[in-house]
Amino acid sequence: MDHGSRGDREENDIEVEGGGHNGSFESERRKFVERMGSGTSEDHNLREPLLLKCRTNTTSQIAIVGANICPIESLDYEIVENELFKQDWRARRKVEIFQYVVFKWTLALLIGVLTGLAAVFCNFFVENIAGFKLLLINNLMLNDRHFMGFVANTSINLGLAILAAILCAYIAPAAAGSGIPEVKAYLNGIDAHSILAPSTLFVKIFGSIFGVAAGFVVGKEGPMVHTGACIANLLGQGGSKKYHLTWRWLRYFKNDRDRRDLITCGAAAGVAGAFRAPVGGVLFALEEAASWWRSALLWRTFFTTAVVAVVLRGFIEFCRSGRCGLFGQGGLIMFDVNSAKNSYSSADLLAVIFLGVIGGIFGSFYNYLVDKVLRTYSIINERGPIFKVLLVAAVSLLTSCCSYGLPWLSHCIPCPSYLEADRCPTVGRSGNYKNFQCPAGHYNDLASLFLNTNDDAIRNLFSSGTSKEFHLSTLLVFFVAIYCLGIITYGIAVPSGLFIPVILAGASYGRLVGNLLGALSDLDTGLFALLGAASFLGGTMRMTVSLCVILLELTNNLLMLPLVMLVLLISKTVADSFNQGVYDQIVKLKGLPYLEAHAEPYMKNLVASDVVSGPLITFSGVEKVGNIMHALRLTRHNGFPVIDEPPLTPAPELCGLVLRSHLLVLLKGKKFTKQKTMTGSDIMRRFKAHDFAKAGSGKGVKLEDLDIKEEEMEMFVDLHPITNTSPYTVVETMSLAKAAVLFRQLALRHLCVVPKTPGRPPIVGILTRHDFMPEHVLGLYPHIVNRHK
Amino acid sequence: MDHGSRGDREENDIEVEGGGHNGSFESERRKFVERMGSGTSEDHNLREPLLLKCRTNTTSQIAIVGANICPIESLDYEIVENELFKQDWRARRKVEIFQYVVFKWTLALLIGVLTGLAAVFCNFFVENIAGFKLLLINNLMLNDRHFMGFVANTSINLGLAILAAILCAYIAPAAAGSGIPEVKAYLNGIDAHSILAPSTLFVKIFGSIFGVAAGFVVGKEGPMVHTGACIANLLGQGGSKKYHLTWRWLRYFKNDRDRRDLITCGAAAGVAGAFRAPVGGVLFALEEAASWWRSALLWRTFFTTAVVAVVLRGFIEFCRSGRCGLFGQGGLIMFDVNSAKNSYSSADLLAVIFLGVIGGIFGSFYNYLVDKVLRTYSIINERGPIFKVLLVAAVSLLTSCCSYGLPWLSHCIPCPSYLEADRCPTVGRSGNYKNFQCPAGHYNDLASLFLNTNDDAIRNLFSSGTSKEFHLSTLLVFFVAIYCLGIITYGIAVPSGLFIPVILAGASYGRLVGNLLGALSDLDTGLFALLGAASFLGGTMRMTVSLCVILLELTNNLLMLPLVMLVLLISKTVADSFNQGVYDQIVKLKGLPYLEAHAEPYMKNLVASDVVSGPLITFSGVEKVGNIMHALRLTRHNGFPVIDEPPLTPAPELCGLVLRSHLLVLLKGKKFTKQKTMTGSDIMRRFKAHDFAKAGSGKGVKLEDLDIKEEEMEMFVDLHPITNTSPYTVVETMSLAKAAVLFRQLALRHLCVVPKTPGRPPIVGILTRHDFMPEHVLGLYPHIVNRHK
C-alpha cells in the first residue's frame, strides 16, 4: 500500500495549503472508494477506469476473433484552444499553411498509390496461386486421377489455410475478419488496440492472399478496405520511429482529426481498389465508413480513388501482354453484363419486387446466422491461438470436401455449340467449363462454379445469354452450399471479406429465380443474377447509394440502374424490419462503444446530470505536482477540469480542461516552481505546441516514463498554458437527448456539465462517450424505456 | 409617438410590480436607444431589427434580379424541448410514429412523381415549341426565303422571351435565374421571401419553357432543381389553406427540420429529372445543395430520384411510338458517347491535363464576368418590371442576330457519305445538318450548332467519329459566341440554368482543342468535347463527385471515368485559386447570410461575448401580457430568454428560450391570469403541441392578428410550458471559432451566451446567424484580420 499511503499524505498536504477545494478532492475520493464497495485494496479498485472505461461486462464484450477487448480509447477530435496552441497559430507563417496543404494532398496521393499497389499485389498473387492450384487439379482430373485431384485440392487448401491462420492467430489477431467494422468504429472515434498497426497491415495482405487462394468462401474486398485504412494510418504516423523513418513535416498531421481524414481516404481507396469503383469508393466512405463528413473530404477522397483507378489501369495495361502469369484472366477485370434488352414490362417489375423481398429476408437471416456463428466461434477462439488454427483447418477441410464432392452430384452437359473447341471444356488454363469427371466435349456445370476462383464463379453467374448453361438443380445446390459456407467461414482467424460470399449467394439465388420465372419475364438470367446479388447485398449490408454505384461500376452497365435501385430499396426496407446491418451487428458484438448518429428516444426523459458518473477529480490552475501524479496514477481519466480559485479569481470558476497526454508531456518537461505562482510565460518559452501533438497509438509519454523526485512532488506547476479554455459545456438540466446530439455532432471526447444555480462548484461532471451508451443509461435507469407508453 | 409613450408607461408599471429585473429591461433599452445615436424617433429606431437583421448595407445587398431583399428569415432546426412537446411526445402512440414514417415515404414518393412529371412537361413543351419554330425556319430557308427566316426567327424568339419576362417580372421575380443558389441558401437555413412559393413554381416552369424555347443560351436544369424544391415545399405545406387543400396528417411535417429534408429530396429529384441522373441527383444534393446531411436522408433522396427515373422512363417508353409530337428526338434522351477506344497513352494524359488547366481558367473567368454582369444588370432591374422586360427583349434580339447571322460566316460542307440522304441535309424535321443557305447535299456546320436546340447542339458536339464534321473556325466562332451570350444572358428576368451554357461552351472548347491536338492525341474529338465540358463545369461550379456522376449518367459510358475525374480535379484546383464557385458567388451577391461550414481563422482571436450585440430583452417565467406585447412590437427578435426569479427560485436563473411564433400563439389563446401564478397545467390542457407547429411562410399568427384588450394587458401569462428548457449555451469566454462550429454543426438559430462568473444576470446575450457573418465581425473589429502576422 505504498501508493495509497503516499497519496493520503499528499492530499493532506494539499488540504493544508490549498484550502477547501482540495478537501473535497479527498472526500470525493473516499466516497468513490466506498461506492466501489471495497476497502481492502484501494489502489486496485481505483484503477478501475471511470471516464475511459475498459468495459468488462461480458454480455456486450464478447471476445470474438480479431477483437482485443482492451484498451479501447476514444479519439479526440476537438480543437484544443489553449495558450500554447493560440501562440503557435499566431506564429504560423503562410509558408507553413501552404506546406500543410501540399503535404495533405501528397499524403492523399501516396495513400492512393500504395493502396492501388496493394490491390494489385493482392490480386496478382491470388490469381497466380489459385490459378496454378486449379490448373493442377484440372490436369489431374483430365487424366482421370480423381482421388489424386481430391488429395491435391484438399492438401493445398489446407496448407494455405493454416498458413493464413498462423499469421493471423500469432502475429496480428486484429487482422481476422472483414475489417470494415473496425474501420467504421475507428472513424466513429474508437481506437481499439492495434486495429491499424503495421503488423495488422502485413497479416491482412498476406492472410487475405492465402485465405482467398485456399478456396474459402471469403472475399478480398473487406480486407482491402482495412488495408487502405492501415496504409493511411501508417503514412499519417510517419513510418516507424524505431527505424528513423519519421518525417518532420508530418507533425502537422499528429492529431486525431487529420488522422481521421486520412483513414477515411484510405477506406475509400480500399473500396476503389477492390472493386475498381472510384466513385463507389467515395460513396462507401461517405455512407458506411465515416461518422463525420466534411465537404472538403469529398474532394480529397475523390482524388485518392482517382489515383487508385489510374494505378490499377496502368497495371492492367501492363498485364495485358501476359507478363503477369495467370493474372489478367480474372481478378480486377470487371464483370461485363451487357444485356441487350434495355426495356422491361410490368411483369418484369413484379418479378424484381419479388426478388427484392425474398432477398431482403435471406439477407437479414444471413446476418442473424453470422451473429450466432460468431458467438459460438468466439468461445473456441478465446481458448488460444492453436484453437483458432484448428478451427480454420476444420472449416478448410469442409470447404474442400464441398467444392470437390458436390460437383459429383451434377450431370455432364454437352458444350454449347457457339463456343470454340479450346474454350469448352477448359484445357490447360484456369477457366470456366470445367471438364471434371465428364467425357470430352462435355462439362460439369457445378464444377465450373465450385472449382473456380470466386471472381470467375461470379462472372459465370452474371454472364448473359447463357440461360441454359446451368441446371436448376446445380444452382440450388450451389446456392445452399455457398450460403452455409459463407456463414460458417466468417469468424475464423483469416482475413475474410463479406462482399464476395454475399454476391455469390445472391447471384446464384437470382439466377435460380430467373430460371424459375423464365417463362414469365423477358429479363436475361444474367441480369437476374445481378439483381439477386444486389438484393442480398442490400439485405445484409444495408447500404443503398454506394452499393448501387459499386454494382454499376463493377458491371459497367448504367441502363439497369432503376432496377438495381428498386431491388436495393426493397431488400433494405424488408431486412431493416428484422435486424441491423451486418457491420453494425459486428461492431456491437465486439463491444465497441459506437456512438449512434441519433439520440435514443428515452434520453428525452433524462437530463445531463442524470448520467454523470464517478467522482470528479479537478485541478487548480496552479497545481502541486504530487497531486497531479497522484490523480494520474489513481484514475485513467483522460481529461481533468481545471478550476481557478481565490485569490486568482473572486470565486472558483471553471478555467478549462487539461488532457492526460498534455499533462504527461508537461510533467516530463519539469518546469516546476517552489511557490504557487503563475509561470505561464516560462512554460510557453520552454514548449512548442507540437510538443503536445498526439503521438501514434502507444507512442506517447507514459506515466512510467516520468521520473519525478520526491522533492519535486512538493513543487507546483502552472497548468494554464495547456488548459483548453474553450471546452464545450452543457448546463446540468440540459436534456440528455440534446446533449447527446451535441456530443455526437461535434465529435467530442469530453463534455463538461456545469451547474445551473450559482454557489456550487463550477463543474458538476464530465460526460464521455460511455455515458451516452444505451447500456450505461439503461443500467442506471432500467425502467426508462417503459416510462412512456 | 403613441407606441413609444405607451411603451414607457407599461415599462414603468413593470418596474413597480416586477422589481429589479424589469428595471434593467428599461435601462438596457435606454442604453440601446442612445447607442443607436438618435433620440428623435425612438420607435422607428427600435424597429431596426437586431437579432433578425433585415440587413440594408448596400455593398453586400445588391438587389439583383430574382432576389427580394427582405424579409430574410432564419429557419429553425433546433429540437424544441418544452413541457408541451414533451407531453405530446409521451402521449404519442406507436400508431402515430408508424403514420409518420409512412407519410414521410409517401411524401418522398409524391415529390418524385411530381418532379418527374414536371420534367416531362417541361421537356415536352420545349421540344415541341422549339421544334416547330426550327421546322418553320428550316422550311423558309429551304425555299430560299432568307429574310423571312430571319424575321420569323427573331419575332418568335422575341415573343417567347417577352412572355417569359412578363411572367417573371410581374408575377414572381424570385423565379428568375438559376434557382440553385436560392435552394442552397434555403437549405442553409435562409428563408428569403417567396423563394419556394407556389407562384414561383408556376413561373419557374412556364418561364423556363418559354425561355429555353426562345433560343436563349440558358438551360432548364437549374430551374428544374428549383422546381423540385418548390414542389417539395408545396407538398410539405399541405397545399393551400385557401382552397381547403390541407391534410391533417401533414401536421407532423410542420417544422423546419422535416421541411428541410423534403426540400433536399426535391432538389435531388430536380437534378435527377433534368439530367436523367438519379445517382447524380443524390450526390448533387449532398455535395452542393445541402448544408446539413444525415445518413437517413441519403436513402430517402435515393428513393425519390429512383421514382423520378421510373417516371421518366415510362414517359420515354410512351413517347417512343411518336405520340408526343416532336418530343423523342431530343431532350431527355441521353448523349451517347461511345468512344470505341478505351485506352490512352501518356500523350493523351498530357493533353487532358492541358485541357483541364485552361478549362479551369476559362471557368473562373466565366464566374468573374457573370458577377460583373449581374452587378450591372441589377442596376437596370431595380428600376422596375418594365426595365426587366426591356432588358430581356434586348438580349433576345442580340441572341437571335447571333444565331441567325453568324452561320453566314461559315462555308458549306458536303454531306458525309456515310449518312443516309434523308438525314443530311435535314429535311422536314428539327435535326442536325442544317442546310441553311447551302445547296442540296451540303450543310452549314455553324447553323447546325446555332439553329438547333441546345440539347441537340451538345449532342452534335459530343458525337464520336465525327472529327471532320465541324471546321476549326466554326468551333472557334461558336465557342466565343456562346461564352459571351451565356454570360450576358444570366441575370435577365428569365429562369435560366447555368449548366447548359457552360456545357455548350465547354464542349465547343474541348472539341476545338481536340481538333488542334488531333495529330498528338488518339482520343476521339467527341471525347475531347466531353472532357472540355467537364473542365468548364469544374471551373465554374466546383463540384467534383456529383458532376462526375452526372456526366457519366448523361453519357452512359463508365470507361472514361478516370479521365473525367482527372479533368474535374485539375480544373477545380486551378479555378479555386482565382475565385469562388458561381453559386456561392451569387449567394453572396444576393446578400443572403450564408453560414459557411468552417469558422474564419480570425475568429480564434475573439470570444463569444465580443460579438454579442444589441440590448437583451428577457421575460420572467410568468410575465405580464403587456410587457410581452411591448417587446414583440418593439423588436423583431425571434427568441427571448426566459428567466426565473425569486421567489420562484433562490436566485435569477435561465429557464430557457421562447420563440416569437410560440408567444404569438400563446397570446392568441388568451390563457391569462390576474395574479402572477404558474398556470402551466391549464395551458397544457388548453393547447396541444401541434398548435405551436410552424405554419408555412407568411401563414402563422401575426402580431396584428392579436386583439388584446387594455385590461388583458395588465394580466399575466405563464411562459413555462412553451419555454425551450434546453437551449444550447456557451460561456462568454468561449472562443468565437468554437462557438461558430457549434452553431453551424447543430444548425442553431439562437445560441445563448451565459456569464462565466456568478453574481451577474444569468444570460449575457444571444448569438444568431448574423453575429457570425464576417461582415458583422469585421465591422466590429476591422483590424482583427491583421492582428496575427
CSV table of N, CA, C and O in Angstrom, one decimal, chain A residues 78-79 81 89-90 278-279 283 286-287 298-299 302 313 342 344 544-545 549 552-553 556 558 561 565 569 572 601 605 653-654 726 728 734-735 738 742 745-746 756-757, chain B residues 78-79 81 89-90 278-279 283 286-287 298-299 302 313 342 344 544-545 549 552-553 556 558 561 565 569 572 601 605 653-654 726 728 734-735 738 742 746 756-757 789:
chain,number,residue,atom,x,y,z
A,78,GLU,N,-11.7,17.2,-30.9
A,78,GLU,CA,-12.0,18.6,-30.5
A,78,GLU,C,-10.8,19.5,-30.8
A,78,GLU,O,-9.6,19.1,-30.7
A,79,ILE,N,-11.0,20.7,-31.3
A,79,ILE,CA,-10.0,21.7,-31.5
A,79,ILE,C,-9.6,22.2,-30.1
A,79,ILE,O,-10.4,22.8,-29.5
A,81,GLU,N,-8.1,24.7,-27.7
A,81,GLU,CA,-7.7,26.2,-27.8
A,81,GLU,C,-7.1,26.6,-26.5
A,81,GLU,O,-7.8,27.0,-25.5
A,89,TRP,N,-0.5,29.2,-33.4
A,89,TRP,CA,-1.2,29.5,-34.5
A,89,TRP,C,-0.9,30.9,-35.0
A,89,TRP,O,-0.8,31.2,-36.2
A,90,ARG,N,-0.7,31.9,-34.1
A,90,ARG,CA,-0.3,33.2,-34.5
A,90,ARG,C,1.0,33.3,-35.1
A,90,ARG,O,1.3,34.0,-36.0
A,278,PRO,N,-14.0,3.8,-58.4
A,278,PRO,CA,-13.6,5.0,-57.7
A,278,PRO,C,-14.8,5.8,-57.1
A,278,PRO,O,-14.7,6.2,-55.9
A,279,VAL,N,-15.8,6.0,-57.8
A,279,VAL,CA,-17.0,6.7,-57.3
A,279,VAL,C,-17.6,5.9,-56.2
A,279,VAL,O,-18.0,6.5,-55.1
A,283,LEU,N,-18.4,6.9,-52.2
A,283,LEU,CA,-19.7,6.8,-51.6
A,283,LEU,C,-19.7,5.8,-50.4
A,283,LEU,O,-20.4,6.0,-49.4
A,286,LEU,N,-18.5,7.6,-47.5
A,286,LEU,CA,-19.5,8.5,-47.0
A,286,LEU,C,-20.6,7.8,-46.3
A,286,LEU,O,-21.0,8.3,-45.3
A,287,GLU,N,-21.1,6.8,-47.0
A,287,GLU,CA,-22.3,6.2,-46.5
A,287,GLU,C,-22.1,5.2,-45.3
A,287,GLU,O,-22.9,5.2,-44.4
A,298,LEU,N,-14.8,15.1,-49.3
A,298,LEU,CA,-15.4,14.5,-50.5
A,298,LEU,C,-14.4,14.7,-51.7
A,298,LEU,O,-14.1,13.7,-52.4
A,299,TRP,N,-13.8,15.8,-51.7
A,299,TRP,CA,-12.9,16.1,-52.8
A,299,TRP,C,-11.6,15.3,-52.7
A,299,TRP,O,-11.1,14.8,-53.6
A,302,PHE,N,-12.1,11.7,-53.3
A,302,PHE,CA,-12.3,11.5,-54.7
A,302,PHE,C,-11.0,11.5,-55.5
A,302,PHE,O,-10.7,10.7,-56.3
A,313,ARG,N,-5.4,0.8,-63.6
A,313,ARG,CA,-5.5,0.8,-65.0
A,313,ARG,C,-4.1,0.6,-65.6
A,313,ARG,O,-3.9,-0.2,-66.6
A,342,ASN,N,-33.0,-3.4,-73.0
A,342,ASN,CA,-33.0,-2.3,-72.1
A,342,ASN,C,-34.4,-2.0,-71.5
A,342,ASN,O,-34.4,-1.2,-70.6
A,344,TYR,N,-38.3,-3.0,-70.0
A,344,TYR,CA,-38.9,-4.1,-69.2
A,344,TYR,C,-40.3,-3.8,-69.0
A,344,TYR,O,-40.8,-2.6,-69.0
A,544,THR,N,-27.2,1.8,-49.7
A,544,THR,CA,-28.0,2.0,-50.8
A,544,THR,C,-27.2,2.6,-52.0
A,544,THR,O,-26.9,1.9,-52.9
A,545,VAL,N,-26.9,3.8,-51.9
A,545,VAL,CA,-26.3,4.6,-53.0
A,545,VAL,C,-24.9,4.0,-53.3
A,545,VAL,O,-24.6,3.7,-54.5
A,549,VAL,N,-23.8,2.2,-56.9
A,549,VAL,CA,-22.7,2.7,-57.7
A,549,VAL,C,-21.6,1.7,-57.9
A,549,VAL,O,-21.1,1.5,-59.0
A,552,LEU,N,-22.8,-0.8,-60.4
A,552,LEU,CA,-22.8,-0.2,-61.7
A,552,LEU,C,-21.4,-0.2,-62.3
A,552,LEU,O,-21.1,-0.5,-63.4
A,553,GLU,N,-20.5,0.3,-61.4
A,553,GLU,CA,-19.1,0.4,-61.9
A,553,GLU,C,-18.5,-1.0,-62.1
A,553,GLU,O,-17.7,-1.2,-63.0
A,556,ASN,N,-20.4,-2.2,-65.3
A,556,ASN,CA,-20.3,-1.3,-66.5
A,556,ASN,C,-21.6,-1.2,-67.3
A,556,ASN,O,-21.5,-1.3,-68.5
A,558,LEU,N,-25.0,1.1,-67.2
A,558,LEU,CA,-25.9,2.1,-66.5
A,558,LEU,C,-27.3,1.9,-66.7
A,558,LEU,O,-28.2,2.5,-66.0
A,561,LEU,N,-29.9,0.7,-64.1
A,561,LEU,CA,-29.8,1.5,-62.8
A,561,LEU,C,-31.2,1.5,-62.1
A,561,LEU,O,-31.2,1.2,-60.9
A,565,MET,N,-31.6,0.0,-58.3
A,565,MET,CA,-32.1,0.9,-57.2
A,565,MET,C,-33.3,0.3,-56.5
A,565,MET,O,-33.4,0.3,-55.3
A,569,LEU,N,-33.6,-0.8,-52.6
A,569,LEU,CA,-34.5,-0.2,-51.7
A,569,LEU,C,-35.4,-1.2,-51.0
A,569,LEU,O,-35.7,-1.2,-49.8
A,572,LYS,N,-33.5,-3.6,-48.6
A,572,LYS,CA,-33.1,-2.9,-47.4
A,572,LYS,C,-34.3,-2.7,-46.5
A,572,LYS,O,-34.2,-2.9,-45.3
A,601,PRO,N,-34.7,7.6,-28.1
A,601,PRO,CA,-35.9,8.4,-27.7
A,601,PRO,C,-36.0,8.6,-26.1
A,601,PRO,O,-36.4,9.7,-25.7
A,605,ASN,N,-36.3,11.9,-21.7
A,605,ASN,CA,-36.8,12.0,-20.3
A,605,ASN,C,-35.7,12.2,-19.3
A,605,ASN,O,-36.0,12.3,-18.1
A,653,GLU,N,-13.9,29.4,-10.5
A,653,GLU,CA,-14.6,29.3,-11.8
A,653,GLU,C,-13.8,28.3,-12.7
A,653,GLU,O,-12.6,28.1,-12.5
A,654,LEU,N,-14.6,27.8,-13.6
A,654,LEU,CA,-14.0,26.8,-14.5
A,654,LEU,C,-13.1,27.4,-15.5
A,654,LEU,O,-13.4,28.3,-16.3
A,726,SER,N,-11.6,26.7,-23.9
A,726,SER,CA,-12.9,26.7,-24.5
A,726,SER,C,-13.5,25.3,-24.7
A,726,SER,O,-13.8,24.8,-25.8
A,728,TYR,N,-16.5,22.6,-24.6
A,728,TYR,CA,-17.9,22.7,-24.8
A,728,TYR,C,-18.6,22.3,-23.5
A,728,TYR,O,-18.2,21.4,-22.8
A,734,MET,N,-29.8,20.3,-19.0
A,734,MET,CA,-29.9,20.1,-20.4
A,734,MET,C,-30.5,18.7,-20.7
A,734,MET,O,-30.0,17.7,-20.1
A,735,SER,N,-31.4,18.6,-21.6
A,735,SER,CA,-32.0,17.3,-21.9
A,735,SER,C,-30.9,16.4,-22.4
A,735,SER,O,-30.0,16.8,-23.2
A,738,LYS,N,-30.5,16.1,-26.2
A,738,LYS,CA,-29.8,17.2,-26.9
A,738,LYS,C,-28.3,17.3,-26.6
A,738,LYS,O,-27.5,17.6,-27.4
A,742,LEU,N,-25.3,17.1,-29.3
A,742,LEU,CA,-24.1,18.0,-29.3
A,742,LEU,C,-22.8,17.2,-29.3
A,742,LEU,O,-21.9,17.4,-30.1
A,745,GLN,N,-22.5,15.3,-32.8
A,745,GLN,CA,-22.3,16.2,-33.9
A,745,GLN,C,-20.9,16.9,-33.9
A,745,GLN,O,-20.3,17.0,-35.0
A,746,LEU,N,-20.5,17.3,-32.8
A,746,LEU,CA,-19.2,18.0,-32.7
A,746,LEU,C,-18.1,17.0,-32.5
A,746,LEU,O,-16.9,17.4,-32.3
A,756,LYS,N,-26.5,24.7,-12.8
A,756,LYS,CA,-27.4,25.7,-13.2
A,756,LYS,C,-27.5,26.9,-12.2
A,756,LYS,O,-27.5,28.0,-12.6
A,757,THR,N,-27.4,26.5,-10.9
A,757,THR,CA,-27.6,27.5,-9.9
A,757,THR,C,-26.2,28.0,-9.4
A,757,THR,O,-25.3,27.2,-9.4
B,78,GLU,N,-33.6,23.6,-34.5
B,78,GLU,CA,-33.4,23.0,-33.2
B,78,GLU,C,-34.6,22.3,-32.8
B,78,GLU,O,-35.7,22.6,-33.0
B,79,ILE,N,-34.3,21.2,-32.0
B,79,ILE,CA,-35.4,20.4,-31.4
B,79,ILE,C,-35.8,21.2,-30.2
B,79,ILE,O,-35.0,21.4,-29.3
B,81,GLU,N,-37.4,21.5,-26.8
B,81,GLU,CA,-37.8,20.6,-25.7
B,81,GLU,C,-38.5,21.4,-24.6
B,81,GLU,O,-37.9,21.9,-23.7
B,89,TRP,N,-45.0,14.2,-26.8
B,89,TRP,CA,-44.2,13.1,-27.3
B,89,TRP,C,-44.5,11.8,-26.4
B,89,TRP,O,-44.6,10.7,-26.9
B,90,ARG,N,-44.7,12.0,-25.1
B,90,ARG,CA,-45.1,10.9,-24.3
B,90,ARG,C,-46.4,10.3,-24.7
B,90,ARG,O,-46.7,9.1,-24.6
B,278,PRO,N,-30.3,9.7,-61.7
B,278,PRO,CA,-30.7,9.5,-60.3
B,278,PRO,C,-29.6,9.6,-59.3
B,278,PRO,O,-29.7,10.2,-58.2
B,279,VAL,N,-28.5,8.9,-59.5
B,279,VAL,CA,-27.4,8.9,-58.6
B,279,VAL,C,-26.8,10.3,-58.5
B,279,VAL,O,-26.4,10.8,-57.4
B,283,LEU,N,-26.1,12.8,-55.3
B,283,LEU,CA,-24.8,13.4,-55.0
B,283,LEU,C,-24.8,14.9,-55.1
B,283,LEU,O,-24.1,15.6,-54.3
B,286,LEU,N,-26.2,16.2,-52.0
B,286,LEU,CA,-25.2,16.0,-50.9
B,286,LEU,C,-24.1,17.0,-51.0
B,286,LEU,O,-23.7,17.7,-50.0
B,287,GLU,N,-23.5,17.2,-52.2
B,287,GLU,CA,-22.3,17.9,-52.4
B,287,GLU,C,-22.6,19.4,-52.4
B,287,GLU,O,-21.9,20.2,-51.9
B,298,LEU,N,-29.9,10.2,-47.2
B,298,LEU,CA,-29.3,9.6,-48.3
B,298,LEU,C,-30.2,8.6,-48.9
B,298,LEU,O,-30.5,8.6,-50.1
B,299,TRP,N,-30.8,7.8,-48.1
B,299,TRP,CA,-31.7,6.7,-48.5
B,299,TRP,C,-33.0,7.3,-49.1
B,299,TRP,O,-33.5,6.9,-50.1
B,302,PHE,N,-32.4,9.0,-52.4
B,302,PHE,CA,-32.2,8.0,-53.3
B,302,PHE,C,-33.5,7.4,-53.8
B,302,PHE,O,-33.7,7.2,-55.0
B,313,ARG,N,-38.7,7.2,-67.4
B,313,ARG,CA,-38.5,6.0,-68.3
B,313,ARG,C,-39.9,5.7,-68.9
B,313,ARG,O,-40.0,5.4,-70.1
B,342,ASN,N,-10.7,2.6,-75.6
B,342,ASN,CA,-10.8,2.7,-74.1
B,342,ASN,C,-9.4,3.0,-73.5
B,342,ASN,O,-9.4,3.3,-72.3
B,344,TYR,N,-5.6,4.8,-73.3
B,344,TYR,CA,-5.0,6.1,-73.7
B,344,TYR,C,-3.5,6.1,-73.3
B,344,TYR,O,-3.1,5.4,-72.3
B,544,THR,N,-17.4,18.1,-57.6
B,544,THR,CA,-16.5,17.0,-58.1
B,544,THR,C,-17.2,15.7,-58.4
B,544,THR,O,-17.6,15.4,-59.5
B,545,VAL,N,-17.6,15.1,-57.3
B,545,VAL,CA,-18.2,13.8,-57.4
B,545,VAL,C,-19.5,13.8,-58.1
B,545,VAL,O,-19.8,13.0,-59.0
B,549,VAL,N,-20.5,12.0,-61.7
B,549,VAL,CA,-21.5,11.0,-61.9
B,549,VAL,C,-22.6,11.5,-62.8
B,549,VAL,O,-23.1,10.7,-63.6
B,552,LEU,N,-21.3,11.0,-66.2
B,552,LEU,CA,-21.3,9.6,-66.6
B,552,LEU,C,-22.7,9.1,-66.9
B,552,LEU,O,-22.9,8.3,-67.9
B,553,GLU,N,-23.7,9.5,-66.1
B,553,GLU,CA,-25.0,9.0,-66.3
B,553,GLU,C,-25.6,9.7,-67.6
B,553,GLU,O,-26.4,9.1,-68.3
B,556,ASN,N,-23.5,7.8,-70.4
B,556,ASN,CA,-23.6,6.4,-70.4
B,556,ASN,C,-22.4,5.7,-70.8
B,556,ASN,O,-22.4,4.8,-71.6
B,558,LEU,N,-18.9,4.4,-68.7
B,558,LEU,CA,-18.2,4.4,-67.5
B,558,LEU,C,-16.7,4.4,-67.7
B,558,LEU,O,-15.9,4.6,-66.9
B,561,LEU,N,-14.2,7.2,-67.0
B,561,LEU,CA,-14.3,7.8,-65.7
B,561,LEU,C,-13.0,8.4,-65.2
B,561,LEU,O,-13.0,9.5,-64.7
B,565,MET,N,-12.6,12.3,-64.1
B,565,MET,CA,-12.2,12.7,-62.7
B,565,MET,C,-10.9,13.6,-62.7
B,565,MET,O,-10.9,14.6,-62.0
B,569,LEU,N,-10.8,17.4,-61.3
B,569,LEU,CA,-9.9,17.8,-60.2
B,569,LEU,C,-9.0,18.9,-60.6
B,569,LEU,O,-8.8,19.9,-59.8
B,572,LYS,N,-11.0,22.3,-61.1
B,572,LYS,CA,-11.4,22.8,-59.9
B,572,LYS,C,-10.3,23.4,-59.1
B,572,LYS,O,-10.4,24.5,-58.5
B,601,PRO,N,-10.6,32.0,-39.7
B,601,PRO,CA,-9.4,31.9,-38.8
B,601,PRO,C,-9.3,33.0,-37.8
B,601,PRO,O,-9.0,32.7,-36.6
B,605,ASN,N,-9.3,34.5,-32.4
B,605,ASN,CA,-8.8,35.6,-31.5
B,605,ASN,C,-10.0,36.3,-30.8
B,605,ASN,O,-9.7,37.2,-30.0
B,653,GLU,N,-32.3,32.6,-12.5
B,653,GLU,CA,-31.6,31.6,-13.3
B,653,GLU,C,-32.3,31.5,-14.7
B,653,GLU,O,-33.5,31.8,-14.8
B,654,LEU,N,-31.5,31.1,-15.7
B,654,LEU,CA,-32.0,31.0,-17.0
B,654,LEU,C,-33.0,29.8,-17.1
B,654,LEU,O,-32.6,28.6,-16.9
B,726,SER,N,-34.1,23.5,-22.8
B,726,SER,CA,-32.7,23.0,-23.1
B,726,SER,C,-32.1,23.7,-24.3
B,726,SER,O,-31.8,23.2,-25.3
B,728,TYR,N,-29.1,25.5,-26.3
B,728,TYR,CA,-27.7,25.3,-26.3
B,728,TYR,C,-27.1,26.6,-25.8
B,728,TYR,O,-27.5,27.7,-26.2
B,734,MET,N,-16.0,31.5,-24.3
B,734,MET,CA,-15.8,30.5,-25.3
B,734,MET,C,-15.2,31.2,-26.6
B,734,MET,O,-15.7,32.2,-27.0
B,735,SER,N,-14.2,30.6,-27.2
B,735,SER,CA,-13.6,31.1,-28.4
B,735,SER,C,-14.7,31.2,-29.5
B,735,SER,O,-15.6,30.3,-29.6
B,738,LYS,N,-15.0,28.3,-31.9
B,738,LYS,CA,-15.6,27.1,-31.5
B,738,LYS,C,-17.1,27.3,-31.3
B,738,LYS,O,-17.9,26.4,-31.6
B,742,LEU,N,-20.1,25.2,-33.2
B,742,LEU,CA,-21.2,24.6,-32.5
B,742,LEU,C,-22.5,25.1,-33.2
B,742,LEU,O,-23.4,24.3,-33.5
B,746,LEU,N,-24.7,22.2,-35.3
B,746,LEU,CA,-26.0,21.9,-34.8
B,746,LEU,C,-27.2,22.6,-35.4
B,746,LEU,O,-28.3,22.4,-35.1
B,756,LYS,N,-19.6,33.8,-17.2
B,756,LYS,CA,-18.7,32.9,-16.6
B,756,LYS,C,-18.7,33.0,-15.1
B,756,LYS,O,-18.6,32.0,-14.4
B,757,THR,N,-18.8,34.2,-14.6
B,757,THR,CA,-18.7,34.5,-13.2
B,757,THR,C,-20.1,34.6,-12.6
B,757,THR,O,-21.0,35.1,-13.2
B,789,LYS,N,0.3,38.1,-37.6
B,789,LYS,CA,1.1,38.2,-38.8
B,789,LYS,C,2.0,36.9,-39.0
B,789,LYS,O,2.5,36.4,-38.1
